[in-house]
Short mmCIF file of C-alpha atoms and ligand atoms in Angstrom, two decimals:
data_model
loop_
_atom_site.label_atom_id
_atom_site.label_comp_id
_atom_site.label_asym_id
_atom_site.label_seq_id
_atom_site.Cartn_x
_atom_site.Cartn_y
_atom_site.Cartn_z
CA UNK V 1 15.37 13.86 -9.28
CA UNK V 2 13.47 12.38 -6.36
CA UNK V 3 9.92 13.42 -5.69
CA UNK V 4 9.53 14.81 -2.08
CA UNK V 5 7.18 12.87 0.22
CA UNK V 6 4.57 14.55 2.39
CA UNK V 7 2.73 11.90 4.54
CA UNK V 8 0.29 12.56 7.32
CA UNK V 9 -0.72 10.32 10.22
CA UNK V 10 -3.97 11.29 11.73
CA UNK V 11 -3.51 8.91 14.73
CA UNK V 12 -6.65 8.81 16.76
CA UNK V 13 -7.14 12.47 16.73
CA UNK V 14 -10.16 12.61 14.54
CA UNK V 15 -13.57 10.87 14.80
CA UNK V 16 -15.04 9.50 11.58
CA UNK V 17 -17.12 12.60 11.04
CA UNK V 18 -14.17 14.84 11.79
CA UNK V 19 -12.01 12.86 9.33
CA UNK V 20 -14.70 13.28 6.68
CA UNK V 21 -14.90 17.02 7.21
CA UNK V 22 -11.04 17.26 7.16
CA UNK V 23 -10.91 15.28 3.91
CA UNK V 24 -13.44 17.66 2.38
CA UNK V 25 -11.36 20.62 3.54
CA UNK V 26 -8.19 19.13 2.00
CA UNK V 27 -10.01 18.53 -1.26
CA UNK V 28 -10.91 22.08 -1.50
CA UNK V 29 -7.30 23.10 -1.17
CA UNK V 30 -5.46 20.38 -3.12
CA UNK V 31 -6.50 18.77 -6.34
CA UNK V 32 -3.87 17.86 -8.81
CA UNK V 33 -0.38 17.70 -7.39
CA UNK V 34 2.30 15.89 -9.29
CA UNK V 35 5.34 17.44 -7.66
CA UNK V 36 4.88 15.73 -4.28
CA UNK V 37 4.02 12.26 -3.16
CA UNK V 38 1.06 12.74 -0.79
CA UNK V 39 -0.66 10.39 1.53
CA UNK V 40 -2.90 10.60 4.65
CA UNK V 41 -3.53 7.82 7.17
CA UNK V 42 -6.93 8.02 8.88
CA UNK V 43 -8.45 5.51 11.38
CA UNK V 44 -9.55 2.22 9.70
CA UNK V 45 -13.27 3.08 10.10
CA UNK V 46 -12.77 6.34 8.10
CA UNK V 47 -10.69 4.96 5.24
CA UNK V 48 -13.50 4.18 2.83
CA UNK V 49 -15.14 7.67 3.18
CA UNK V 50 -11.94 9.58 3.17
CA UNK V 51 -10.78 7.70 0.12
CA UNK V 52 -14.03 8.34 -1.74
CA UNK V 53 -13.69 12.14 -1.02
CA UNK V 54 -9.98 12.27 -2.02
CA UNK V 55 -10.24 9.98 -5.01
CA UNK V 56 -10.19 12.78 -7.54
CA UNK V 57 -7.26 14.47 -5.89
CA UNK V 58 -3.62 13.25 -5.80
CA UNK V 59 -3.79 12.71 -2.03
CA UNK V 60 -3.51 8.95 -1.45
CA UNK V 61 -5.11 7.26 1.56
CA UNK V 62 -3.59 4.53 3.72
CA UNK V 63 -3.90 2.74 7.05
CA UNK V 64 -2.06 3.10 10.35
CA UNK V 65 -1.54 -0.59 11.07
CA UNK V 66 -2.36 -4.10 9.84
CA UNK V 67 -1.98 -7.73 10.86
CA UNK V 68 0.80 -9.95 9.55
CA UNK V 69 -1.64 -12.87 8.87
CA UNK V 70 -3.72 -13.28 5.80
CA UNK V 71 -6.88 -14.33 7.66
CA UNK V 72 -8.05 -16.35 10.59
CA UNK V 73 -8.78 -16.23 14.31
CA UNK V 74 -7.23 -12.82 15.11
CA UNK V 75 -9.94 -10.85 16.85
CA UNK V 76 -9.72 -7.10 16.36
CA UNK V 77 -7.06 -7.24 13.65
CA UNK V 78 -7.29 -6.07 10.10
CA UNK V 79 -5.60 -7.85 7.22
CA UNK V 80 -3.56 -6.52 4.31
CA UNK V 81 -6.08 -8.45 2.16
CA UNK V 82 -8.87 -6.23 3.47
CA UNK V 83 -6.82 -3.05 2.98
CA UNK V 84 -6.01 -4.11 -0.56
CA UNK V 85 -9.76 -4.54 -1.22
CA UNK V 86 -10.29 -0.95 -0.17
CA UNK V 87 -7.84 0.04 -2.85
CA UNK V 88 -5.31 1.59 -0.66
CA UNK V 89 -1.62 1.45 -1.12
CA UNK V 90 0.09 2.85 1.97
CA UNK V 91 0.22 1.22 5.37
CA UNK V 92 2.13 2.48 8.45
CA UNK V 93 4.09 -0.15 10.40
CA UNK V 94 5.95 0.17 13.69
CA UNK V 95 5.07 3.66 14.88
CA UNK V 96 6.56 4.26 18.33
CA UNK V 97 3.12 4.58 19.87
CA UNK V 98 2.32 1.08 18.68
CA UNK V 99 5.62 -0.12 19.95
CA UNK V 100 5.08 1.53 23.36
CA UNK V 101 1.39 0.85 23.94
CA UNK V 102 0.45 -2.15 21.82
CA UNK V 103 3.46 -4.43 21.97
CA UNK V 104 4.83 -4.01 18.50
CA UNK V 105 8.42 -5.32 18.20
CA UNK V 106 11.10 -5.32 15.49
CA UNK V 107 10.03 -8.94 14.82
CA UNK V 108 6.36 -8.12 14.35
CA UNK V 109 7.35 -5.23 12.08
CA UNK V 110 9.33 -7.67 9.93
CA UNK V 111 6.30 -9.93 9.64
CA UNK V 112 4.01 -7.03 8.77
CA UNK V 113 6.41 -5.58 6.26
CA UNK V 114 6.62 -8.94 4.42
CA UNK V 115 2.83 -9.20 4.40
CA UNK V 116 2.32 -5.66 3.21
CA UNK V 117 4.89 -6.15 0.45
CA UNK V 118 3.20 -9.41 -0.60
CA UNK V 119 0.14 -7.29 -1.34
CA UNK V 120 2.20 -4.80 -3.19
CA UNK V 121 1.54 -2.05 -0.67
CA UNK V 122 3.96 0.74 0.25
CA UNK V 123 4.82 0.36 3.93
CA UNK V 124 5.60 3.49 5.96
CA UNK V 125 8.00 1.86 8.35
CA UNK V 126 8.73 3.93 11.55
CA UNK V 127 12.01 3.77 13.37
CA UNK V 128 13.62 5.97 16.00
CA UNK V 129 15.52 6.07 19.29
CA UNK V 130 14.03 6.91 22.68
CA UNK V 131 15.28 9.85 24.82
CA UNK V 132 17.38 7.61 27.08
CA UNK V 133 18.93 5.84 24.08
CA UNK V 134 19.91 9.16 22.64
CA UNK V 135 21.47 10.30 25.98
CA UNK V 136 23.50 7.10 26.16
CA UNK V 137 24.74 7.64 22.59
CA UNK V 138 22.93 4.60 21.33
CA UNK V 139 21.03 6.13 18.37
CA UNK V 140 22.99 4.45 15.67
CA UNK V 141 22.91 1.10 17.44
CA UNK V 142 19.14 1.32 17.74
CA UNK V 143 18.79 2.21 14.09
CA UNK V 144 20.95 -0.77 13.08
CA UNK V 145 18.89 -3.18 15.22
CA UNK V 146 15.49 -1.84 14.07
CA UNK V 147 16.46 -1.94 10.40
CA UNK V 148 18.38 -5.22 10.38
CA UNK V 149 15.55 -7.11 12.09
CA UNK V 150 12.79 -5.46 10.13
CA UNK V 151 14.10 -6.02 6.62
CA UNK V 152 15.33 -9.55 7.24
CA UNK V 153 14.37 -11.83 4.27
CA UNK V 154 13.18 -8.80 2.24
CA UNK V 155 14.62 -8.55 -1.21
CA UNK V 156 16.13 -5.34 -2.59
CA UNK V 157 13.29 -4.75 -5.06
CA UNK V 158 10.82 -4.82 -2.14
CA UNK V 159 13.06 -2.93 0.37
CA UNK V 160 13.02 -0.02 -2.11
CA UNK V 161 9.13 0.16 -1.90
CA UNK V 162 9.33 0.87 1.83
CA UNK V 163 9.25 4.51 3.17
CA UNK V 164 11.68 4.61 6.08
CA UNK V 165 10.31 7.15 8.48
CA UNK V 166 12.96 8.26 10.96
CA UNK V 167 10.94 9.40 14.02
CA UNK V 168 13.09 9.98 17.15
CA UNK V 169 10.62 9.19 19.95
CA UNK V 170 11.71 12.18 21.98
CA UNK V 171 10.82 14.56 19.18
CA UNK V 172 7.22 13.33 18.59
CA UNK V 173 4.39 15.45 19.97
CA UNK V 174 6.70 18.32 21.13
CA UNK V 175 6.91 22.03 20.35
CA UNK V 176 9.69 21.60 17.89
CA UNK V 177 11.25 19.03 15.63
CA UNK V 178 14.73 17.49 16.12
CA UNK V 179 17.60 19.63 14.93
CA UNK V 180 17.85 19.28 11.16
CA UNK V 181 21.57 18.66 11.29
CA UNK V 182 21.03 15.83 13.71
CA UNK V 183 18.25 14.35 11.49
CA UNK V 184 20.48 14.64 8.47
CA UNK V 185 23.34 12.81 10.20
CA UNK V 186 21.08 9.89 11.36
CA UNK V 187 19.26 9.63 8.03
CA UNK V 188 22.61 9.53 6.23
CA UNK V 189 23.51 6.65 8.47
CA UNK V 190 20.19 4.85 7.79
CA UNK V 191 20.93 5.08 4.12
CA UNK V 192 24.39 3.70 4.66
CA UNK V 193 22.99 0.75 6.63
CA UNK V 194 20.60 -0.02 3.86
CA UNK V 195 23.37 0.24 1.28
CA UNK V 196 25.47 -2.24 3.28
CA UNK V 197 22.47 -4.71 3.53
CA UNK V 198 21.76 -4.38 -0.23
CA UNK V 199 25.05 -4.25 -2.07
CA UNK V 200 23.30 -3.82 -5.36
CA UNK V 201 22.07 -0.50 -4.20
CA UNK V 202 23.65 2.67 -5.52
CA UNK V 203 24.99 3.88 -2.12
CA UNK V 204 21.44 3.76 -0.73
CA UNK V 205 20.31 6.63 -2.92
CA UNK V 206 17.14 4.69 -4.10
CA UNK V 207 15.72 4.33 -0.62
CA UNK V 208 13.09 6.65 0.58
CA UNK V 209 13.98 8.14 4.06
CA UNK V 210 11.68 10.75 5.61
CA UNK V 211 11.62 12.54 8.88
CA UNK V 212 8.77 12.73 11.42
CA UNK V 213 8.35 14.34 14.85
CA UNK V 214 6.86 17.79 15.46
CA UNK V 215 7.19 18.92 11.84
CA UNK V 216 5.43 22.22 11.36
CA UNK V 217 5.29 25.32 9.29
CA UNK V 218 8.27 26.81 11.17
CA UNK V 219 10.64 23.87 10.59
CA UNK V 220 9.71 22.06 7.48
CA UNK V 221 11.75 24.26 5.10
CA UNK V 222 15.05 23.64 6.75
CA UNK V 223 14.36 19.91 7.05
CA UNK V 224 13.53 19.34 3.36
CA UNK V 225 16.60 21.20 2.23
CA UNK V 226 18.87 18.48 3.65
CA UNK V 227 20.30 16.05 1.16
CA UNK V 228 19.28 12.89 3.07
CA UNK V 229 15.74 13.92 3.97
CA UNK V 230 13.32 12.79 1.26
CA UNK V 231 10.28 14.31 2.85
CA UNK V 232 8.25 14.51 6.06
CA UNK V 233 5.75 12.54 8.00
CA UNK V 234 3.49 14.93 9.91
CA UNK V 235 0.95 14.41 12.77
CA UNK V 236 -0.67 17.44 14.51
CA UNK V 237 0.34 20.09 11.99
CA UNK V 238 -1.48 18.21 9.21
CA UNK V 239 -4.87 18.31 11.01
CA UNK V 240 -5.62 21.89 9.80
CA UNK V 241 -6.19 22.20 6.08
CA UNK V 242 -4.72 25.62 5.75
CA UNK V 243 -1.52 24.54 7.59
CA UNK V 244 -1.45 21.37 5.39
CA UNK V 245 -1.59 23.54 2.21
CA UNK V 246 1.16 25.85 3.54
CA UNK V 247 3.41 22.97 4.35
CA UNK V 248 2.83 21.52 0.95
CA UNK V 249 3.79 24.80 -0.69
CA UNK V 250 6.97 24.96 1.40
CA UNK V 251 7.95 21.45 0.43
CA UNK V 252 7.35 22.26 -3.25
CA UNK V 253 9.52 25.44 -3.10
CA UNK V 254 12.26 24.41 -0.74
CA UNK V 255 12.89 20.69 -1.31
CA UNK V 256 16.54 20.44 -2.32
P1 PGA Q 301 3.65 14.96 15.48
O1 PGA Q 301 3.53 13.42 15.15
O2 PGA Q 301 3.91 15.63 14.14
O3 PGA Q 301 2.31 15.39 16.01
O4 PGA Q 301 4.82 15.15 16.38
C1 PGA Q 301 4.43 12.80 14.34
C2 PGA Q 301 4.36 11.33 14.29
O5 PGA Q 301 4.17 10.67 15.36
O6 PGA Q 301 4.39 10.74 13.23
#
């Protein structure tokens, strides 16, 4: 049976001191947790401290972005090499906010995925359609383009290490998540696309596909009961340690 995944992106919500305080609060609520794969993604500057605090828990720490180059004249960027030295395994790639505000494209995602995998990291790769694309009925086309370009020249053994985070852009930062039936349908399609790209796959069952976008205490249960939702990627609702702990308990109890 698959282990459910509970990932959290802290975006730029917390300062370093706030991130440290939040990590301490999480540590007091969660220590050993072998039923769920857990990770949190603080800002770069907080990674070392948050990791030190969470080191004796089962909450892994990762980064929200990285450069596709190993080293060189890339002012303001952070390499996978540096992230690896920090001892972290997870790195988020292609979040819609990075695509919208910082020029991330399917092509740069492909380069970053290859670089992260070269360092044996587990990329959390975000995909999802915008509101107008959904209205025009283009969701599946968008999924196909984003996935086909991003996994180009990535071998099956590496493609399996990626966590595919389906995050419809119109459902991020809202009051409620996308309808679980809708998510299930799209995620089933994502699995099918991956199975077509990797014929040695067992119908895409090995791939990790999670949902993100306004996940909260009120909707997480229904989401994680769906057969093609392997877990959740949470923003705002993970910033309060009590809510984090409650979401974790729901995932443990209700995951299919
Ligand atoms: P949200 O963020 O849970 O605050 O909607 C989700 C995300 O962007 O990953």
